mmCIF file of C-alpha atoms in Angstrom:
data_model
loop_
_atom_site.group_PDB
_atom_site.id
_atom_site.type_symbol
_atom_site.label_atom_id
_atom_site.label_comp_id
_atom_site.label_asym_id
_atom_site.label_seq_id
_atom_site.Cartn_x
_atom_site.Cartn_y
_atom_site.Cartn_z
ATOM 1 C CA UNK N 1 0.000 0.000 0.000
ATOM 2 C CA UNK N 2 2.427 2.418 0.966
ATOM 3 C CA UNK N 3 4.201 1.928 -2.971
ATOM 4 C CA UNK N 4 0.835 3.259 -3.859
ATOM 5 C CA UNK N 5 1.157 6.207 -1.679
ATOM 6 C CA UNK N 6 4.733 7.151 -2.885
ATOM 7 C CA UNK N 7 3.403 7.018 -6.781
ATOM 8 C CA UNK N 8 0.610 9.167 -5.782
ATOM 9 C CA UNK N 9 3.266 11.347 -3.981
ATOM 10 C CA UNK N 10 4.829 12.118 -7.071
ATOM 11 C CA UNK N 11 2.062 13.063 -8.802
ATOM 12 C CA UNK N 12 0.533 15.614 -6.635
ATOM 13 C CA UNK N 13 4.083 17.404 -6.171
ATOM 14 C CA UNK N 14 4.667 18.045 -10.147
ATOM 15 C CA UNK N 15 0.501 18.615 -10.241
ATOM 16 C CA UNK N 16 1.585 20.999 -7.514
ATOM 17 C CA UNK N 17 4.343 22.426 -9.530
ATOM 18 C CA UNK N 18 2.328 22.724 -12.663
ATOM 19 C CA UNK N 19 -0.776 24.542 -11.159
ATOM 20 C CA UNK N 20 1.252 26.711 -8.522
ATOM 21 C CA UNK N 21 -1.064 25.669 -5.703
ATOM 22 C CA UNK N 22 1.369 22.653 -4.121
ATOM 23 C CA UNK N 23 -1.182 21.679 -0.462
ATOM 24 C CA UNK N 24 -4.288 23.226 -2.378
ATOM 25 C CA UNK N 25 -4.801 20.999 -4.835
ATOM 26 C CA UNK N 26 -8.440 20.302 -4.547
ATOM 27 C CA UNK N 27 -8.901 24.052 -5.379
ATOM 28 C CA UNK N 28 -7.212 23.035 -8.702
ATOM 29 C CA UNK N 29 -8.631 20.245 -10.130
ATOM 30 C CA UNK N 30 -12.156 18.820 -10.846
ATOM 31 C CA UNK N 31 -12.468 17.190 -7.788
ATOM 32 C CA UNK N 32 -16.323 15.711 -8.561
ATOM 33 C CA UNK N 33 -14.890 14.159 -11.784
ATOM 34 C CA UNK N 34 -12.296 12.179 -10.240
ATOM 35 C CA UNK N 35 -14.698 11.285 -7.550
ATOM 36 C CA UNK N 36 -16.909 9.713 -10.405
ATOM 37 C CA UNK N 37 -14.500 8.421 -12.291
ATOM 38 C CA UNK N 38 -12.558 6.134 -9.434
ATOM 39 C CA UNK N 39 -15.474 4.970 -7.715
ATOM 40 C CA UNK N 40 -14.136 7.201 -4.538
ATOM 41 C CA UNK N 41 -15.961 9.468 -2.348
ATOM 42 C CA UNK N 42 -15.408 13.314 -2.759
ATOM 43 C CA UNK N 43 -14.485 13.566 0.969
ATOM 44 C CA UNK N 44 -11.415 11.103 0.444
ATOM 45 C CA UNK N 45 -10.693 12.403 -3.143
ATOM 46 C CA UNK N 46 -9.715 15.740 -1.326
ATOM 47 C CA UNK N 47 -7.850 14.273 1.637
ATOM 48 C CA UNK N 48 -6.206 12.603 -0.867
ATOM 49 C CA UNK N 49 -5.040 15.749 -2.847
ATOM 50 C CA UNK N 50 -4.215 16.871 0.095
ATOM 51 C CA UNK N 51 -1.401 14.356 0.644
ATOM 52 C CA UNK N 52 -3.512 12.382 3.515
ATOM 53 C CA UNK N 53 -4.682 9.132 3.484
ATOM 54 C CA UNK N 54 -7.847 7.272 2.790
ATOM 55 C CA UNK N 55 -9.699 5.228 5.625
ATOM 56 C CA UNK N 56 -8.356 1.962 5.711
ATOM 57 C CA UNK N 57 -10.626 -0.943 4.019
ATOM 58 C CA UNK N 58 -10.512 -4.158 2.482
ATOM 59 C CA UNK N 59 -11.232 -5.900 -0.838
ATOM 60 C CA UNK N 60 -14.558 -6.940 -0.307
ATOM 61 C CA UNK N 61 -15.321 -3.821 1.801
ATOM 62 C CA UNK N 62 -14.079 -1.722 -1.409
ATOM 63 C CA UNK N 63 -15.739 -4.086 -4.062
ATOM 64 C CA UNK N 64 -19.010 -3.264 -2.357
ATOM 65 C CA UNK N 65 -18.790 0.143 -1.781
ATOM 66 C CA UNK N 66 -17.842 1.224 -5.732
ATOM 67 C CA UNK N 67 -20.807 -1.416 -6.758
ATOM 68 C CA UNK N 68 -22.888 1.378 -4.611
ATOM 69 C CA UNK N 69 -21.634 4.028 -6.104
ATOM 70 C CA UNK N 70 -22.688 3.077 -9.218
ATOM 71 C CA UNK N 71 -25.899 2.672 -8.351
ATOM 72 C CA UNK N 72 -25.848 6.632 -6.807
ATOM 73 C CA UNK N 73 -24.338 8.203 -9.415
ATOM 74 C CA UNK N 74 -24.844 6.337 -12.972
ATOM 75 C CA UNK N 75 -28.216 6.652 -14.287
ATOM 76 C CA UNK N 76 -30.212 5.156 -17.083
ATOM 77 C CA UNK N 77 -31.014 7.449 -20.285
ATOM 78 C CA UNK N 78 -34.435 8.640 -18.447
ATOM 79 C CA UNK N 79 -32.137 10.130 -15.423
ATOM 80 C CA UNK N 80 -33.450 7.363 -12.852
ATOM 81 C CA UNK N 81 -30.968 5.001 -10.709
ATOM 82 C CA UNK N 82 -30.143 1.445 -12.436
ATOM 83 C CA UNK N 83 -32.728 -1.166 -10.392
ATOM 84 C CA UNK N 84 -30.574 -4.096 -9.143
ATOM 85 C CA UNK N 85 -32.544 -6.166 -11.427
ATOM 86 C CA UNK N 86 -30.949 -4.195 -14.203
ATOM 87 C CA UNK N 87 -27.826 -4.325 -13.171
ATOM 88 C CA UNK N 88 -27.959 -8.159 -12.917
ATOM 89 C CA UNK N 89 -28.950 -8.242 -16.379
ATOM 90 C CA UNK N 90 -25.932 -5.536 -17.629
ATOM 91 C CA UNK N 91 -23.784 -8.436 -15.863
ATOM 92 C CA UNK N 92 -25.135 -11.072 -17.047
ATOM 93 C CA UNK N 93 -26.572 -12.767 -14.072
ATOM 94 C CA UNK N 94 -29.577 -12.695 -11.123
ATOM 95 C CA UNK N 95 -30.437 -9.944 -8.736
ATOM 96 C CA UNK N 96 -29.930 -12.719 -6.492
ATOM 97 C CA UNK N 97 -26.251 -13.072 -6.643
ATOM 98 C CA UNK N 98 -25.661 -9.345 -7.291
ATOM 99 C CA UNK N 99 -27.418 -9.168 -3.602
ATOM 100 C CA UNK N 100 -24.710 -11.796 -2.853
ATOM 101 C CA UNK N 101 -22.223 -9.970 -4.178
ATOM 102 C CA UNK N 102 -23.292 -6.763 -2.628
ATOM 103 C CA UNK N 103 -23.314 -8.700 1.120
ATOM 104 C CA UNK N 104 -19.959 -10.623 0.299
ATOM 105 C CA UNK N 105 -18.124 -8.237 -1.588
ATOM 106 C CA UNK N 106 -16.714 -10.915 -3.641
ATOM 107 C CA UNK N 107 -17.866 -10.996 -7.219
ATOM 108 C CA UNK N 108 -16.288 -13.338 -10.167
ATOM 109 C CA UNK N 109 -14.118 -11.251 -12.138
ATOM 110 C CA UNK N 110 -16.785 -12.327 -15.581
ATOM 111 C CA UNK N 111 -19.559 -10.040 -14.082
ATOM 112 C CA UNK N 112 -17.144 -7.423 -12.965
ATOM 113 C CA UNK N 113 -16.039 -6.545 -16.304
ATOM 114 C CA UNK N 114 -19.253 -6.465 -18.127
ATOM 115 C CA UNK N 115 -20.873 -3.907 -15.468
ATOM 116 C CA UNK N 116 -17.004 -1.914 -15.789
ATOM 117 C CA UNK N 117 -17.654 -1.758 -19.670
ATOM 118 C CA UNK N 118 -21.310 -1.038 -19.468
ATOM 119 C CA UNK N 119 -20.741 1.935 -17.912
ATOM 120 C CA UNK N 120 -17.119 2.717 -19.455
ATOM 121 C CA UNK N 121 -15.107 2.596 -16.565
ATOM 122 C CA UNK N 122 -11.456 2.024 -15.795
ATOM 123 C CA UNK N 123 -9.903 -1.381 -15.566
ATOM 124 C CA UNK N 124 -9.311 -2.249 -11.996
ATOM 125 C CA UNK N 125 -12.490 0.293 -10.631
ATOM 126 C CA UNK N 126 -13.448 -2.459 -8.599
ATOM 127 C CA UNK N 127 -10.382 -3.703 -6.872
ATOM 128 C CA UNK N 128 -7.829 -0.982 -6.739
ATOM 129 C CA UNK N 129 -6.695 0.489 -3.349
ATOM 130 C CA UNK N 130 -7.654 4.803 -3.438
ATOM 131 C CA UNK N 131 -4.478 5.653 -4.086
ATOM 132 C CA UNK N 132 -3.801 3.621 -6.915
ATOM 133 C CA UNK N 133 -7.180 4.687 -8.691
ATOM 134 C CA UNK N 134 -6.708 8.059 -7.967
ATOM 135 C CA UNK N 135 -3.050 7.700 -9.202
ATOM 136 C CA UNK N 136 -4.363 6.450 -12.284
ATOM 137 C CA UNK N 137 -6.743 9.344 -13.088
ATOM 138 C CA UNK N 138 -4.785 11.835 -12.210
ATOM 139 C CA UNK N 139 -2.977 10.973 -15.242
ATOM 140 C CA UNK N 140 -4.631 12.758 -17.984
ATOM 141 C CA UNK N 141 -4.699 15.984 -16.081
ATOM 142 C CA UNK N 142 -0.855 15.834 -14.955
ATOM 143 C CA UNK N 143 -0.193 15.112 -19.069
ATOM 144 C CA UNK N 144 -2.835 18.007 -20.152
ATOM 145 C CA UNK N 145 -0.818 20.633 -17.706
ATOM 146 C CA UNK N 146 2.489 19.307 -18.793
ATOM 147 C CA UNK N 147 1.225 19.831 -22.386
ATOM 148 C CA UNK N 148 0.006 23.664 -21.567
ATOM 149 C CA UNK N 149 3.756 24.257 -20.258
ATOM 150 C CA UNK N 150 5.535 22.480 -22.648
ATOM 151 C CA UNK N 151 3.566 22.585 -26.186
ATOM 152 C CA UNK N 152 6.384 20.677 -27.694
ATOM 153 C CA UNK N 153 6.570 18.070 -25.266
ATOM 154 C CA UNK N 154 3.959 15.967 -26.606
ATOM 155 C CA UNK N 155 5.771 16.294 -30.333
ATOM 156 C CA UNK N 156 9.257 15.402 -28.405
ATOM 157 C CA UNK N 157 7.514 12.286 -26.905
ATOM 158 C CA UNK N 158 6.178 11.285 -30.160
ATOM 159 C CA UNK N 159 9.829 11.453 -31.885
ATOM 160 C CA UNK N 160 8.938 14.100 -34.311
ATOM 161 C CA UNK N 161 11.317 17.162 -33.080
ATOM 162 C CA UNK N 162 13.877 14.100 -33.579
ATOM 163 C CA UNK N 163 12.175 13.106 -36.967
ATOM 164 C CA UNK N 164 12.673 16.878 -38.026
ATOM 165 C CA UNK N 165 15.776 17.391 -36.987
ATOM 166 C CA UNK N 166 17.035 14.163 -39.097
ATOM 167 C CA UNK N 167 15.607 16.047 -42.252
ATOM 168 C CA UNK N 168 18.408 17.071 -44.169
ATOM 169 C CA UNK N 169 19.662 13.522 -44.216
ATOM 170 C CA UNK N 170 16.013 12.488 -45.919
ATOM 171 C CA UNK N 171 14.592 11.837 -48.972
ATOM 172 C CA UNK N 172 12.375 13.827 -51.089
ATOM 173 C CA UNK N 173 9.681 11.374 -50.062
ATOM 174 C CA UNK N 174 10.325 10.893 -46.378
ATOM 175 C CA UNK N 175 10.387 14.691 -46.658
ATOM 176 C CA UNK N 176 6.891 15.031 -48.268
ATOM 177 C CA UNK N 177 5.582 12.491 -45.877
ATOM 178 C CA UNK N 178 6.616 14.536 -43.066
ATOM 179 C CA UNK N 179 5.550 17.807 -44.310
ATOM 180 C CA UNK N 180 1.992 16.166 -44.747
ATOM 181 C CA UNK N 181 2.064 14.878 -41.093
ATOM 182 C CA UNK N 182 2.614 18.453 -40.217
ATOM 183 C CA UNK N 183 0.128 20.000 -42.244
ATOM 184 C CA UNK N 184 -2.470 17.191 -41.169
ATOM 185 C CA UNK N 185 -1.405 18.204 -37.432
ATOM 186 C CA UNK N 186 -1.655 22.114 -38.127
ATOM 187 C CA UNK N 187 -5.065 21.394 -39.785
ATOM 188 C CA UNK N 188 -6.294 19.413 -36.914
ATOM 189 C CA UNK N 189 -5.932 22.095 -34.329
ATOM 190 C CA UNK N 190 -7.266 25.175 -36.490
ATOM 191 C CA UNK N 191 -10.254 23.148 -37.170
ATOM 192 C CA UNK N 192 -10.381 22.377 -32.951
ATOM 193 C CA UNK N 193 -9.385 26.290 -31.976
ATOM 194 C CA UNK N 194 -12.515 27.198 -34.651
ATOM 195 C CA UNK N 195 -14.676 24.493 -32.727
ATOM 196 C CA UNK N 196 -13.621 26.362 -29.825
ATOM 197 C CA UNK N 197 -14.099 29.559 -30.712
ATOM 198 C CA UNK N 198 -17.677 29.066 -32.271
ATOM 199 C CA UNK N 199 -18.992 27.462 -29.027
ATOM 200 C CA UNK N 200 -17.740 30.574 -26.794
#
């Protein structure tokens, strides 16, 4: 557990870095959205970000309380809660054993994944420890600030500041080919900026 603290250590510092607000980091991200996407209350998503600890629970204790939260915050199309009869069927089995689940904790791994996929959430919602989840999607948001910081990173990442700097030593088509990669890129983001700008 406490390998899953140190990641999550790390993150929140350069998060910290990147948003200026190191110890006030629940002021700086959307603290609701990683609630909903982990599976982890609000009130432990902050003490979290706030380099504390969550309450101490087990598997089956943790397996039954994200199965909950589901059924609080995912609705159907119509806005009302999932019934536990329809959650059976999204998992392809009886109420009756999803009310065994719900009392043991301990579902089969089958039924798991189809509800996880249903309702397009991240492998592991069901059995990772807070800090781990968390860890996980805090991800995105640590790579969209790096991204703000460094525009160039992503490119870097991706090889092509390398690719470009290797062009004198191509060939009229590896050239082209690049230069059409490029354009396709610069294309991409005028037409998302003019998205952008239309919807303001």
């Amino acid at each position: 557990m406490s390998d899953t603290y140190t990641s999550l250590a790390g993150v929140l510092a350069r998060l910290g870095e990147l948003t200026g607000r190191p110890g006030r980091l629940p002021e700086a991200v959307d603290v609701a959205g990683l609630s909903h996407r982990t599976g982890i209350p609000v009130g432990v998503v902050v003490e979290l970000l706030r380099g504390g600890r969550a309450p101490e629970a087990g598997l089956a204790q943790r397996v039954r309380q994200r199965l909950d939260f589901i059924r609080e915050t995912r609705r159907r199309p119509d806005g009302k809660r999932y019934s536990l009869d329809e959650l059976a069927r999204i998992a392809g089995t009886s109420r009756q054993w999803l009310s065994e689940w719900r009392k043991s904790g301990m579902p089969s791994l089958e039924h798991t994944d189809r509800l996880r996929r249903f309702f397009g959430l991240p492998a592991g919602f069901f059995t990772a420890d807070e800090p781990e989840a968390l860890h996980e999607a805090l991800q995105p948001v640590l790579q969209g600030l790096e991204a703000e910081a460094d525009p160039l990173l992503r490119l870097r990442e991706s090889g092509l500041v390398r690719l470009a700097a290797r062009a004198p030593q191509m060939n009229a088509h590896q050239l082209a080919t690049l230069a059409d990669l490029a354009e396709m890129i610069i294309s991409s983001e005028r037409a998302s900026q003019g998205a952008g700008d239309t919807g303001r």
